[in-house]
XYZ file of C-alpha atoms in Angstrom:
744
model
C -170.028 241.027 48.534
C -168.893 237.668 47.639
C -170.057 235.269 44.277
C -172.551 232.595 46.079
C -170.930 229.791 45.123
C -172.601 226.730 42.800
C -173.648 223.441 43.980
C -175.329 220.235 42.602
C -179.231 220.390 43.472
C -181.208 217.697 44.198
C -182.129 215.466 41.876
C -177.603 216.454 40.397
C -177.023 214.841 43.962
C -178.996 211.420 43.439
C -177.839 210.437 40.085
C -174.273 211.241 42.210
C -175.127 208.792 45.212
C -176.208 206.368 42.261
C -172.974 206.542 40.321
C -170.998 206.611 43.810
C -173.584 203.582 44.962
C -173.073 201.607 41.998
C -168.813 201.811 41.929
C -168.481 200.763 45.490
C -170.142 197.648 44.672
C -168.657 196.816 41.922
C -165.551 197.443 43.821
C -166.342 195.000 47.362
C -167.584 192.156 43.896
C -164.581 192.178 42.105
C -162.134 190.865 45.321
C -164.299 187.711 44.493
C -161.528 187.108 42.482
C -159.176 185.967 44.857
C -160.676 183.529 46.733
C -160.789 180.304 44.686
C -164.536 179.130 44.778
C -166.813 179.114 41.553
C -167.997 182.542 41.516
C -166.442 183.518 38.637
C -168.918 183.580 35.930
C -171.534 185.047 38.293
C -169.035 187.840 38.947
C -169.156 188.661 35.200
C -173.180 188.723 34.992
C -172.671 190.651 37.509
C -170.755 193.656 37.207
C -172.225 193.421 33.892
C -175.534 194.547 35.002
C -174.209 197.147 37.443
C -172.704 198.825 34.811
C -175.753 198.892 32.601
C -177.950 200.743 35.370
C -175.015 203.722 36.303
C -175.209 203.954 32.548
C -178.489 203.831 32.630
C -180.559 205.074 35.774
C -183.348 204.772 34.547
C -183.931 200.959 33.138
C -184.395 199.415 36.948
C -187.814 201.729 37.190
C -189.470 199.532 33.451
C -189.082 196.697 35.574
C -192.759 195.218 36.857
C -193.429 195.955 40.235
C -193.958 192.152 40.552
C -190.793 191.353 39.419
C -188.734 193.292 42.662
C -191.389 191.664 44.804
C -190.695 188.567 43.696
C -186.728 189.118 43.390
C -185.538 188.860 47.598
C -187.250 185.145 47.367
C -185.681 184.165 44.242
C -182.433 184.726 46.097
C -183.307 182.753 49.052
C -184.342 179.306 46.960
C -181.278 179.582 45.033
C -179.040 179.917 48.610
C -181.115 176.972 49.707
C -180.749 175.478 46.896
C -176.912 176.218 46.379
C -176.109 175.298 50.087
C -177.892 171.469 49.518
C -175.744 170.561 46.612
C -172.344 172.990 47.604
C -170.388 171.039 50.108
C -168.636 173.861 51.746
C -171.027 176.840 53.588
C -168.837 179.569 52.960
C -168.549 180.128 49.216
C -172.356 179.581 48.915
C -172.493 182.870 51.435
C -169.935 184.043 49.439
C -172.600 183.753 46.426
C -175.561 184.857 48.398
C -173.975 187.931 49.593
C -173.061 188.752 45.718
C -176.670 188.580 44.530
C -177.801 190.628 47.332
C -175.646 193.355 46.397
C -176.421 192.580 42.481
C -180.410 193.475 43.928
C -179.775 196.321 45.534
C -177.426 197.843 43.386
C -179.568 198.010 40.297
C -182.565 199.031 42.261
C -184.186 202.640 43.327
C -183.042 203.251 46.501
C -183.124 205.613 49.751
C -181.039 205.852 52.913
C -181.844 202.256 54.439
C -180.798 200.179 51.373
C -178.015 202.689 50.664
C -177.221 201.501 53.587
C -178.081 198.063 53.483
C -175.742 197.759 50.061
C -172.785 199.300 51.986
C -172.736 196.659 54.566
C -173.142 193.940 51.829
C -170.016 195.125 50.393
C -168.369 195.331 53.732
C -168.971 191.398 54.298
C -167.697 190.815 50.894
C -164.414 193.016 51.228
C -164.206 191.530 54.940
C -164.326 187.677 53.677
C -161.842 188.674 51.502
C -159.689 190.174 53.658
C -159.598 187.143 55.896
C -159.458 184.864 53.077
C -156.489 186.561 50.572
C -153.082 188.450 51.399
C -153.025 189.475 48.518
C -151.468 192.536 47.135
C -154.087 193.204 44.225
C -156.788 193.369 47.302
C -155.036 195.538 49.254
C -155.099 198.042 46.274
C -158.374 196.910 45.501
C -159.459 197.683 49.793
C -157.966 201.275 49.344
C -160.664 202.014 46.342
C -163.603 200.619 48.235
C -162.644 203.047 51.140
C -162.130 206.152 49.010
C -165.495 204.968 47.549
C -167.300 204.247 50.542
C -166.166 207.739 52.217
C -167.325 209.337 49.525
C -171.108 207.209 49.362
C -171.184 208.184 52.980
C -171.114 212.020 52.611
C -173.127 212.348 49.690
C -175.915 210.318 51.291
C -175.572 212.756 54.686
C -175.968 215.876 51.829
C -178.722 214.029 49.724
C -180.569 213.556 53.491
C -180.137 217.119 54.166
C -181.050 218.361 50.937
C -184.271 216.550 51.015
C -185.491 217.166 54.517
C -189.111 218.834 54.725
C -188.809 218.735 50.861
C -192.552 217.442 49.713
C -192.489 216.237 45.638
C -194.031 214.568 43.643
C -194.126 210.876 42.228
C -192.160 211.779 38.793
C -189.967 214.612 40.243
C -188.965 211.437 42.612
C -187.018 209.973 39.959
C -186.364 212.944 38.120
C -182.798 212.193 38.319
C -182.668 209.654 35.907
C -183.370 211.566 32.788
C -180.166 214.067 32.983
C -177.516 213.488 30.123
C -174.020 212.073 31.109
C -173.001 213.986 29.496
C -174.210 217.012 31.501
C -173.965 215.027 34.419
C -170.314 215.324 34.258
C -170.570 218.544 32.611
C -172.059 219.903 35.948
C -170.033 217.362 38.257
C -166.531 219.180 36.649
C -168.215 222.640 36.835
C -168.909 223.016 41.100
C -165.874 221.398 42.126
C -163.374 222.247 44.060
C -160.073 221.017 42.604
C -158.250 222.548 45.699
C -160.339 220.700 48.669
C -159.633 217.466 46.130
C -156.451 217.815 45.474
C -156.037 218.633 49.453
C -158.450 215.509 50.847
C -156.325 213.352 47.641
C -153.005 214.297 49.414
C -154.262 213.441 52.777
C -155.909 209.835 51.301
C -152.133 209.436 50.677
C -150.166 210.408 53.383
C -152.025 208.244 55.247
C -151.240 204.982 53.250
C -148.109 205.851 53.321
C -147.494 205.998 56.819
C -149.671 203.221 57.141
C -147.222 201.087 54.774
C -144.725 202.615 56.496
C -145.483 201.248 59.623
C -146.592 198.065 57.957
C -143.241 197.891 56.523
C -140.982 198.863 60.104
C -142.913 196.792 62.907
C -142.205 193.039 63.541
C -145.081 190.778 62.787
C -146.071 187.546 62.233
C -148.377 186.451 58.939
C -151.749 187.618 59.617
C -153.248 184.390 57.165
C -151.591 181.690 58.963
C -154.446 181.951 61.952
C -157.005 181.863 60.232
C -158.861 178.621 59.422
C -161.372 179.505 56.853
C -159.693 179.273 53.865
C -159.254 174.780 54.377
C -163.099 175.542 53.114
C -163.036 177.080 49.793
C -161.260 174.443 47.833
C -160.151 171.428 48.137
C -158.588 171.041 44.310
C -154.706 171.224 43.875
C -153.662 173.832 41.361
C -151.043 171.239 39.682
C -152.623 167.585 39.929
C -149.464 166.959 42.732
C -151.040 163.883 43.430
C -149.977 160.257 45.539
C -151.331 158.764 42.156
C -150.959 159.307 37.944
C -154.058 157.401 36.341
C -153.268 157.042 33.007
C -156.286 157.851 30.299
C -157.754 160.050 33.488
C -156.176 163.109 31.698
C -156.031 163.480 28.222
C -155.803 166.581 27.556
C -153.599 169.798 29.633
C -154.326 173.471 30.069
C -151.597 175.542 29.969
C -151.994 177.577 32.669
C -149.619 180.500 33.964
C -150.652 180.739 36.937
C -147.663 181.764 39.565
C -147.145 178.204 41.306
C -143.964 178.999 43.310
C -141.429 181.740 43.726
C -137.897 181.816 44.959
C -135.658 184.760 45.831
C -132.204 184.324 45.217
C -129.392 186.256 47.398
C -127.261 185.613 44.478
C -128.661 184.951 40.671
C -126.216 183.043 39.478
C -126.095 180.498 41.305
C -128.624 179.213 39.001
C -126.091 177.989 36.192
C -128.277 175.878 34.293
C -132.534 174.675 34.151
C -133.305 172.990 37.866
C -135.544 170.535 38.315
C -137.505 170.996 41.850
C -138.598 167.515 42.990
C -141.477 166.779 44.602
C -143.304 163.818 44.922
C -141.586 160.140 44.334
C -144.171 157.540 42.484
C -142.024 154.333 43.317
C -145.098 151.402 42.730
C -146.767 150.783 39.140
C -150.998 149.601 39.568
C -152.537 148.938 36.180
C -154.049 152.309 36.354
C -150.389 153.861 36.820
C -147.928 154.817 39.373
C -148.403 156.070 42.766
C -146.723 156.697 46.453
C -146.716 152.476 47.294
C -147.902 152.193 51.152
C -144.881 151.581 52.551
C -143.501 154.868 51.060
C -146.531 156.688 52.949
C -145.638 154.230 56.024
C -142.020 155.354 55.720
C -142.824 159.101 55.762
C -145.313 159.137 58.366
C -142.915 157.267 61.129
C -140.268 159.767 60.259
C -142.341 162.662 60.849
C -141.177 164.756 63.832
C -141.247 168.687 64.736
C -138.604 170.857 63.203
C -137.578 173.903 62.090
C -134.220 173.177 61.202
C -133.141 170.094 58.917
C -129.466 169.394 57.714
C -128.941 168.348 53.730
C -126.155 165.409 54.739
C -128.366 162.716 54.009
C -129.562 164.142 50.810
C -127.036 164.457 48.956
C -123.753 164.691 48.501
C -121.210 167.082 50.849
C -121.942 170.435 48.953
C -119.502 173.063 49.151
C -120.184 177.043 50.505
C -121.865 178.290 46.913
C -125.934 178.717 46.147
C -126.167 181.441 48.790
C -129.835 181.484 50.483
C -132.724 180.327 48.323
C -136.012 181.395 50.314
C -138.915 179.670 48.540
C -142.421 181.069 48.409
C -144.333 177.993 47.534
C -148.657 179.311 46.325
C -151.455 177.305 48.402
C -152.450 174.904 46.652
C -149.792 173.028 44.951
C -148.822 169.643 47.194
C -147.987 169.001 50.578
C -144.344 168.003 49.802
C -141.723 171.060 49.039
C -140.172 171.661 45.608
C -136.500 170.523 46.286
C -133.855 171.798 43.507
C -130.766 169.718 44.087
C -128.519 169.026 47.262
C -128.600 171.373 50.185
C -126.503 172.152 53.356
C -129.857 173.351 55.473
C -133.031 173.693 55.451
C -135.082 176.218 57.840
C -139.051 176.376 58.214
C -140.257 180.050 59.263
C -141.953 177.948 62.518
C -141.868 174.319 64.092
C -143.399 171.915 61.444
C -144.404 168.512 61.750
C -142.471 167.179 58.611
C -142.326 164.338 56.897
C -138.608 163.133 55.290
C -137.067 160.941 53.140
C -133.131 160.585 51.918
C -133.214 158.385 49.306
C -136.208 159.192 47.462
C -134.812 163.334 48.374
C -138.389 163.742 49.817
C -139.267 166.396 52.290
C -143.014 167.039 53.321
C -145.707 168.292 55.428
C -148.235 166.657 57.009
C -151.370 168.319 55.283
C -151.197 169.664 51.906
C -150.902 173.841 53.146
C -153.999 176.345 52.597
C -152.154 179.613 52.507
C -148.847 180.363 50.775
C -145.755 178.313 52.447
C -141.975 179.752 53.237
C -139.092 177.795 53.970
C -135.284 178.604 52.807
C -132.426 176.389 51.473
C -128.507 177.347 52.115
C -125.720 176.153 50.157
C -128.030 174.368 47.439
C -126.221 172.583 44.528
C -127.880 171.839 41.308
C -127.342 167.787 40.028
C -129.032 165.512 37.586
C -128.100 162.727 40.666
C -129.278 161.176 43.608
C -127.377 159.356 46.595
C -128.638 156.083 47.308
C -125.852 153.234 48.189
C -127.963 151.038 49.884
C -130.457 150.305 47.671
C -128.368 147.435 46.245
C -128.419 145.952 49.800
C -131.877 145.931 50.189
C -132.545 144.598 47.166
C -130.692 141.138 47.873
C -131.642 141.082 52.334
C -134.644 142.456 51.764
C -137.139 138.730 51.206
C -135.305 137.424 54.426
C -136.742 141.161 56.454
C -139.845 141.169 54.148
C -142.249 140.566 57.031
C -140.398 142.848 59.485
C -138.970 145.947 56.376
C -142.671 145.787 54.936
C -143.855 147.533 58.228
C -141.179 150.062 58.292
C -140.479 150.813 55.236
C -141.109 150.604 50.977
C -140.224 147.368 49.584
C -137.106 148.209 47.199
C -138.864 145.544 44.880
C -140.788 148.021 43.807
C -139.011 149.612 42.223
C -138.439 146.325 39.685
C -142.452 146.017 39.122
C -144.021 146.370 35.615
C -147.163 145.696 33.778
C -147.889 141.913 34.806
C -149.519 139.962 31.903
C -148.256 137.256 29.216
C -149.671 139.687 26.528
C -147.344 142.990 28.216
C -144.063 140.902 29.141
C -143.932 140.092 25.544
C -143.928 143.372 24.151
C -141.779 144.728 26.950
C -139.482 141.897 25.780
C -139.137 142.829 22.176
C -139.334 147.388 23.122
C -135.917 146.220 25.827
C -134.215 143.592 22.253
C -134.583 147.092 19.783
C -132.811 149.444 22.597
C -130.079 146.947 23.508
C -129.784 144.379 21.017
C -130.035 141.517 23.264
C -126.684 143.342 25.577
C -127.050 144.038 29.002
C -126.084 147.898 29.409
C -125.378 149.539 32.232
C -127.507 151.766 33.473
C -126.531 155.265 31.929
C -126.514 154.188 28.393
C -129.715 152.009 28.699
C -131.227 155.096 29.772
C -130.108 156.744 26.851
C -130.842 153.902 24.219
C -133.932 154.006 25.796
C -135.189 157.935 25.140
C -133.605 157.997 21.663
C -136.000 155.139 21.036
C -138.838 156.933 22.693
C -138.354 160.476 21.092
C -138.501 158.938 17.755
C -141.337 157.872 18.211
C -143.581 160.038 20.150
C -144.396 163.111 19.689
C -144.568 165.542 22.191
C -148.585 167.396 22.063
C -150.948 168.658 25.117
C -153.306 165.884 23.713
C -152.874 162.397 24.277
C -154.916 159.161 22.434
C -154.286 156.060 24.525
C -155.366 153.433 21.204
C -157.623 150.980 21.583
C -156.913 146.983 22.935
C -155.882 144.615 25.224
C -153.053 144.576 27.675
C -151.565 147.639 29.608
C -152.057 151.077 28.826
C -148.382 152.690 29.244
C -147.428 149.326 26.976
C -150.646 149.953 24.376
C -148.900 153.346 23.960
C -145.533 152.500 23.525
C -145.934 150.682 20.833
C -147.827 152.999 18.857
C -147.221 156.105 17.049
C -149.112 158.282 19.748
C -147.917 161.863 20.730
C -147.953 161.955 24.648
C -147.317 164.610 27.606
C -144.761 163.850 29.887
C -145.965 161.677 32.495
C -146.541 159.348 29.362
C -142.444 159.890 28.436
C -141.428 159.609 32.209
C -143.731 156.435 32.738
C -142.763 154.745 29.487
C -139.278 154.848 30.258
C -139.527 154.047 33.846
C -141.173 150.678 32.579
C -138.435 149.505 30.216
C -135.598 150.456 32.542
C -137.553 148.001 34.774
C -138.147 145.141 32.653
C -134.277 145.681 31.615
C -133.843 145.141 35.616
C -133.124 148.320 36.750
C -134.783 149.682 39.288
C -136.485 153.136 37.929
C -139.145 155.554 39.621
C -141.118 158.813 38.401
C -140.737 161.761 39.733
C -142.891 164.649 39.192
C -142.042 168.570 40.428
C -141.086 171.482 38.164
C -138.681 172.275 35.320
C -137.010 175.558 34.670
C -138.646 179.041 35.636
C -136.969 182.308 34.503
C -135.562 185.093 37.168
C -137.656 188.526 37.142
C -136.611 190.959 35.313
C -137.662 193.996 38.472
C -136.924 191.483 41.274
C -134.204 189.511 42.286
C -135.694 186.088 42.410
C -137.478 183.524 40.201
C -140.466 182.625 39.022
C -142.067 179.374 38.456
C -145.541 178.570 36.800
C -147.879 175.831 37.115
C -147.186 175.396 33.852
C -143.972 174.856 34.366
C -145.235 171.979 35.873
C -142.926 168.221 34.556
C -142.386 164.427 35.233
C -139.340 162.628 34.478
C -137.971 159.334 35.734
C -134.369 157.939 37.540
C -132.862 154.688 37.200
C -130.427 153.730 39.460
C -126.691 152.822 38.701
C -126.440 149.836 41.033
C -123.903 151.225 42.955
C -124.668 154.893 44.288
C -126.998 157.481 42.845
C -130.102 157.316 41.028
C -130.064 159.180 37.812
C -132.335 161.512 35.947
C -133.557 161.015 32.889
C -135.998 162.919 31.095
C -137.301 161.225 27.744
C -139.177 164.097 27.344
C -138.737 165.553 23.670
C -137.568 168.594 24.953
C -135.973 167.905 28.122
C -132.918 166.406 29.640
C -129.353 166.605 28.293
C -129.604 168.728 25.412
C -132.140 171.531 27.385
C -129.630 171.861 30.565
C -126.989 172.808 27.782
C -128.817 175.151 26.597
C -130.429 176.520 29.071
C -126.581 176.552 30.591
C -125.966 178.492 28.240
C -128.882 181.102 27.913
C -129.823 181.446 32.047
C -128.595 184.079 32.408
C -130.365 185.681 29.709
C -134.245 184.286 30.224
C -135.390 187.212 31.990
C -139.432 188.084 32.087
C -139.766 191.620 31.624
C -143.136 191.749 30.588
C -146.199 193.885 32.849
C -147.251 190.693 34.494
C -143.706 190.333 36.187
C -143.496 193.890 36.810
C -147.613 193.206 38.962
C -145.795 189.562 40.001
C -142.954 191.818 41.782
C -145.380 193.834 44.109
C -146.500 189.922 45.729
C -142.447 188.929 46.222
C -142.242 192.699 47.776
C -145.315 192.183 49.614
C -143.771 189.215 50.838
C -140.954 189.574 51.756
C -142.214 191.887 54.492
C -144.510 189.535 55.419
C -142.576 186.271 55.666
C -139.439 186.317 57.935
C -138.373 183.110 59.470
C -136.200 185.100 62.549
C -136.883 188.905 63.551
C -133.032 190.204 62.452
C -134.346 192.133 59.146
C -136.292 194.079 61.182
C -134.630 195.346 63.871
C -131.684 195.849 61.739
C -134.326 198.419 59.962
C -134.644 200.595 62.853
C -131.648 200.295 64.100
C -131.230 202.452 60.721
C -134.002 204.281 61.011
C -132.717 205.278 64.799
C -129.417 205.972 63.496
C -130.341 207.905 60.710
C -132.815 210.132 62.520
C -129.939 210.428 65.754
C -127.319 211.150 63.394
C -129.447 213.111 61.650
C -129.795 215.405 64.398
C -126.193 215.515 66.201
C -125.245 216.842 62.518
C -127.677 220.247 62.702
C -126.693 221.202 66.566
C -122.670 220.751 65.674
C -123.842 222.836 62.392
C -125.994 225.420 64.694
C -122.622 225.244 66.706
C -120.845 226.188 64.423
C -122.725 228.615 63.733
C -123.478 230.479 66.645
C -119.552 229.990 67.067
C -118.637 232.319 63.271
C -121.349 234.608 65.047
C -119.725 235.287 68.586
C -116.305 235.618 67.127
C -117.445 238.095 63.846
C -118.730 239.562 66.587
C -115.610 239.905 69.037
C -114.204 241.180 66.297
C -113.067 245.675 66.803
C -115.312 247.147 64.984
C -115.018 250.773 63.075
C -117.010 252.908 60.746
C -115.957 250.241 57.799
C -117.649 247.254 59.770
C -120.288 249.878 60.618
C -121.013 250.694 57.388
C -121.093 247.042 55.190
C -123.248 246.003 58.266
C -125.929 249.082 57.461
C -125.710 247.979 53.532
C -125.703 243.945 54.747
C -129.234 244.740 56.509
C -130.392 247.234 54.288
C -129.794 244.664 51.271
C -131.730 241.613 53.855
C -134.811 244.285 54.229
C -135.088 245.170 50.809
C -134.554 241.703 49.242
C -137.087 240.560 52.701
C -139.606 243.432 51.218
C -139.429 242.006 47.588
C -139.923 238.688 48.468
C -143.235 239.186 50.748
C -144.625 241.405 48.006
C -144.191 239.003 45.068
C -145.466 236.146 47.475
C -148.665 238.551 48.522
C -148.893 239.516 44.367
C -148.242 235.397 43.377
C -151.095 234.238 45.776
C -154.007 236.626 44.574
C -153.016 235.857 41.164
C -153.484 232.411 42.666
C -156.885 233.119 44.528
C -158.680 234.496 41.551
C -157.282 232.872 38.966
C -160.755 231.395 38.074
C -162.709 234.598 38.000
C -160.974 236.796 35.878
C -160.838 238.961 39.284
C -156.667 238.695 39.314
C -156.317 239.892 36.210
C -158.471 242.554 35.082
C -157.108 246.538 36.902
C -161.172 247.529 36.864
C -162.246 244.655 38.802
C -159.569 244.613 41.357
C -159.906 248.800 41.412
C -163.895 248.396 42.126
C -163.142 246.087 44.801
C -159.932 248.362 46.584
C -163.218 251.844 46.378
C -165.431 248.434 47.900
C -163.236 248.276 50.376
C -162.212 252.208 51.149
C -166.748 252.669 51.340
C -167.262 250.050 53.593
C -166.143 252.551 56.872
C -168.643 255.162 55.938
C -171.387 252.243 55.160
C -170.752 250.896 58.371
C -170.908 254.133 60.504
C -174.107 254.761 59.360
C -174.350 256.666 56.235
C -177.502 256.213 54.640
C -177.611 258.834 51.288
C -179.562 257.570 48.017
C -176.227 258.363 46.073
C -174.057 256.595 48.374
C -176.170 253.354 48.148
C -176.747 253.785 43.955
C -172.098 254.112 44.013
C -172.019 250.826 45.990
C -173.886 248.759 43.687
C -172.371 249.870 40.599
C -169.233 249.036 42.040
C -170.229 245.726 42.629
C -171.441 245.543 39.176
C -168.109 246.014 38.532
C -166.172 244.161 40.393
C -168.647 240.699 39.943
C -170.571 241.472 37.133
C -170.830 240.673 33.864
C -168.160 242.965 31.384
C -171.520 244.135 29.104
C -173.351 245.327 32.549
C -170.615 247.648 33.208
C -171.628 251.106 34.001
C -168.852 254.100 32.413
C -165.840 252.834 35.370
C -164.118 256.632 35.035
C -167.344 257.456 35.867
C -168.340 255.578 39.053
C -164.658 255.505 40.404
C -165.185 259.509 40.010
C -168.433 259.531 42.095
C -167.173 257.239 44.285
C -164.334 259.603 45.068
C -166.665 262.445 45.782
C -169.022 260.306 48.093
C -166.209 259.384 50.058
C -164.681 262.966 50.834
C -168.643 263.986 51.407
C -168.289 261.025 54.135
C -164.941 261.898 55.816
C -166.297 265.658 55.755
C -169.310 264.786 57.256
C -167.279 262.314 60.077
C -165.026 264.998 60.653
C -167.578 267.759 61.005
C -170.196 265.705 63.144
C -170.414 266.300 67.177
C -167.626 264.542 69.371
């Protein structure tokens, strides 16, 4: 007789259902972390509340019934208020879903409420799946799937266990009073670890197979077809807009999130710290620098649908160096594409409306992308100069063609205009005189002296205070000793250069980055956002001037010396490398990589099959040749010995496998190691035939019960084993004689 399997009772099943429902709710709520909405505080509060009732399931019963009745109307009122004050609809709906999940997760539930909780959690999962391609979300999706399947299974078990049972109100909540340690101890006792291991292995195999199919099959980026992400947020992460206003930002907060990743075919091509150009601010106003209307108009007029862009007009002729740089730009950073220097070729994934300006080295999309944007650069050459030989000619002839040129291109005289007013001009003349000593200096020498003057007067700080008083903000800051961050230094040296008669402009973008220690790519964080200036040398080039303390030539030299040592080996870099692996498989500029992979798999499979068939054919030929040789007594004896050895080894292997399987099968109940229990089991099998044949004698039933006690009972309840086995032998002998003497 087999031992009855241990099972959870109804109260323990209810407690397990409560636990799985709470974990499922937590996982669904945590997917909101991948959405850029104002709900992180709400998610933290909801997570804390759900975790509290998971540990203390009796707490919801202490809440007055009136509070439960008013909870749903309060949620509806809060949603209406949120919808009224929120400019976007989808964030309000997500916050409503979070509150409904909280309500269903902390309240005691029946089967209908459990299914409602699953549907609400699935809503949050679907929304997050539509609006993100984060690899971390893929992990949460797998966890949610496992929890939801387990939750549904336990719901069905509870429904089957409670069918036809009439329970009092006290018994309905008895499961909430189960001790946590006792409950988990019971789970450990009844768990079928073999079944759990098999289910886990099957789940992992399905996930691995799905991932393999996902990698092999050519596809497009799913996020490119969705438009709902535009309704999530309209804010930029790094602040790269068309205007920089002084005084609006007085303190910078360090943001270590990744702004872009650059996949490199040759990491050694980065021999100095790169400056990633995004946007050029060419017009100065009393509020600050901005992109002039003429430059905006010029970009708009240059817009055309392209997929490939040659870099011949964006810099001097470049050599065949640098390999291929694949840039993955995170959403919300800027509509301007980051360019580290001159390049030979720019490739987009698809035909895209693209705006360009070679003199400013600007390449921009029509609108700011709300999904990850990828493009490739070939033959990149880093440098601190931008080719623009036409500017001196434009400065001489703009006055004659001002009416016509003003409609088609930026006014080059804007590059010489600074703060107006007698007070501002007097301060600027005095500062320029201190820098030049009254002499007319070339652009490069003026930039060197102006940089030294600014760094001697001002320190670097993330917190800035503009001195009070009259006059222009940036002029008052330069005339003081207040610290500043990069935008103030870039604006200051630009204003000084213009006052000295040198065309200058402000450039915003990123500076530097770090090589990932686990994958061959370059990480640029939002904290690498930077601003610098460019001064025209009066002939052919714009010269980069970084007046910010810690930047410029000294930083470039230091970066050149230790560029290969700037590796990020942190855990965050390890996790970020998974995102790049994800991007490499999602973002493809053509299908060649997938086709090559399919061909490799096909060749490997075909080659393995051919090799296996060749080996089998060779083995068959060898055996056939051996059999065709002349036979004698010696060969027959050797063949017999070989067959005998093979048979013996097969018999020993079979016996050992059977013994090992029995030990593994009975490893938990002690039956596989106790000779008394094994012997009792064998005698029960021997007496099965007489009892099935109708042997109803009392001594037979008594011996069978004693054998069952030896086989399955506790040791202290055993009778004397030898006497039991002796009686079993006598009963079996008597039964056999009775069967032989029975009439046929």
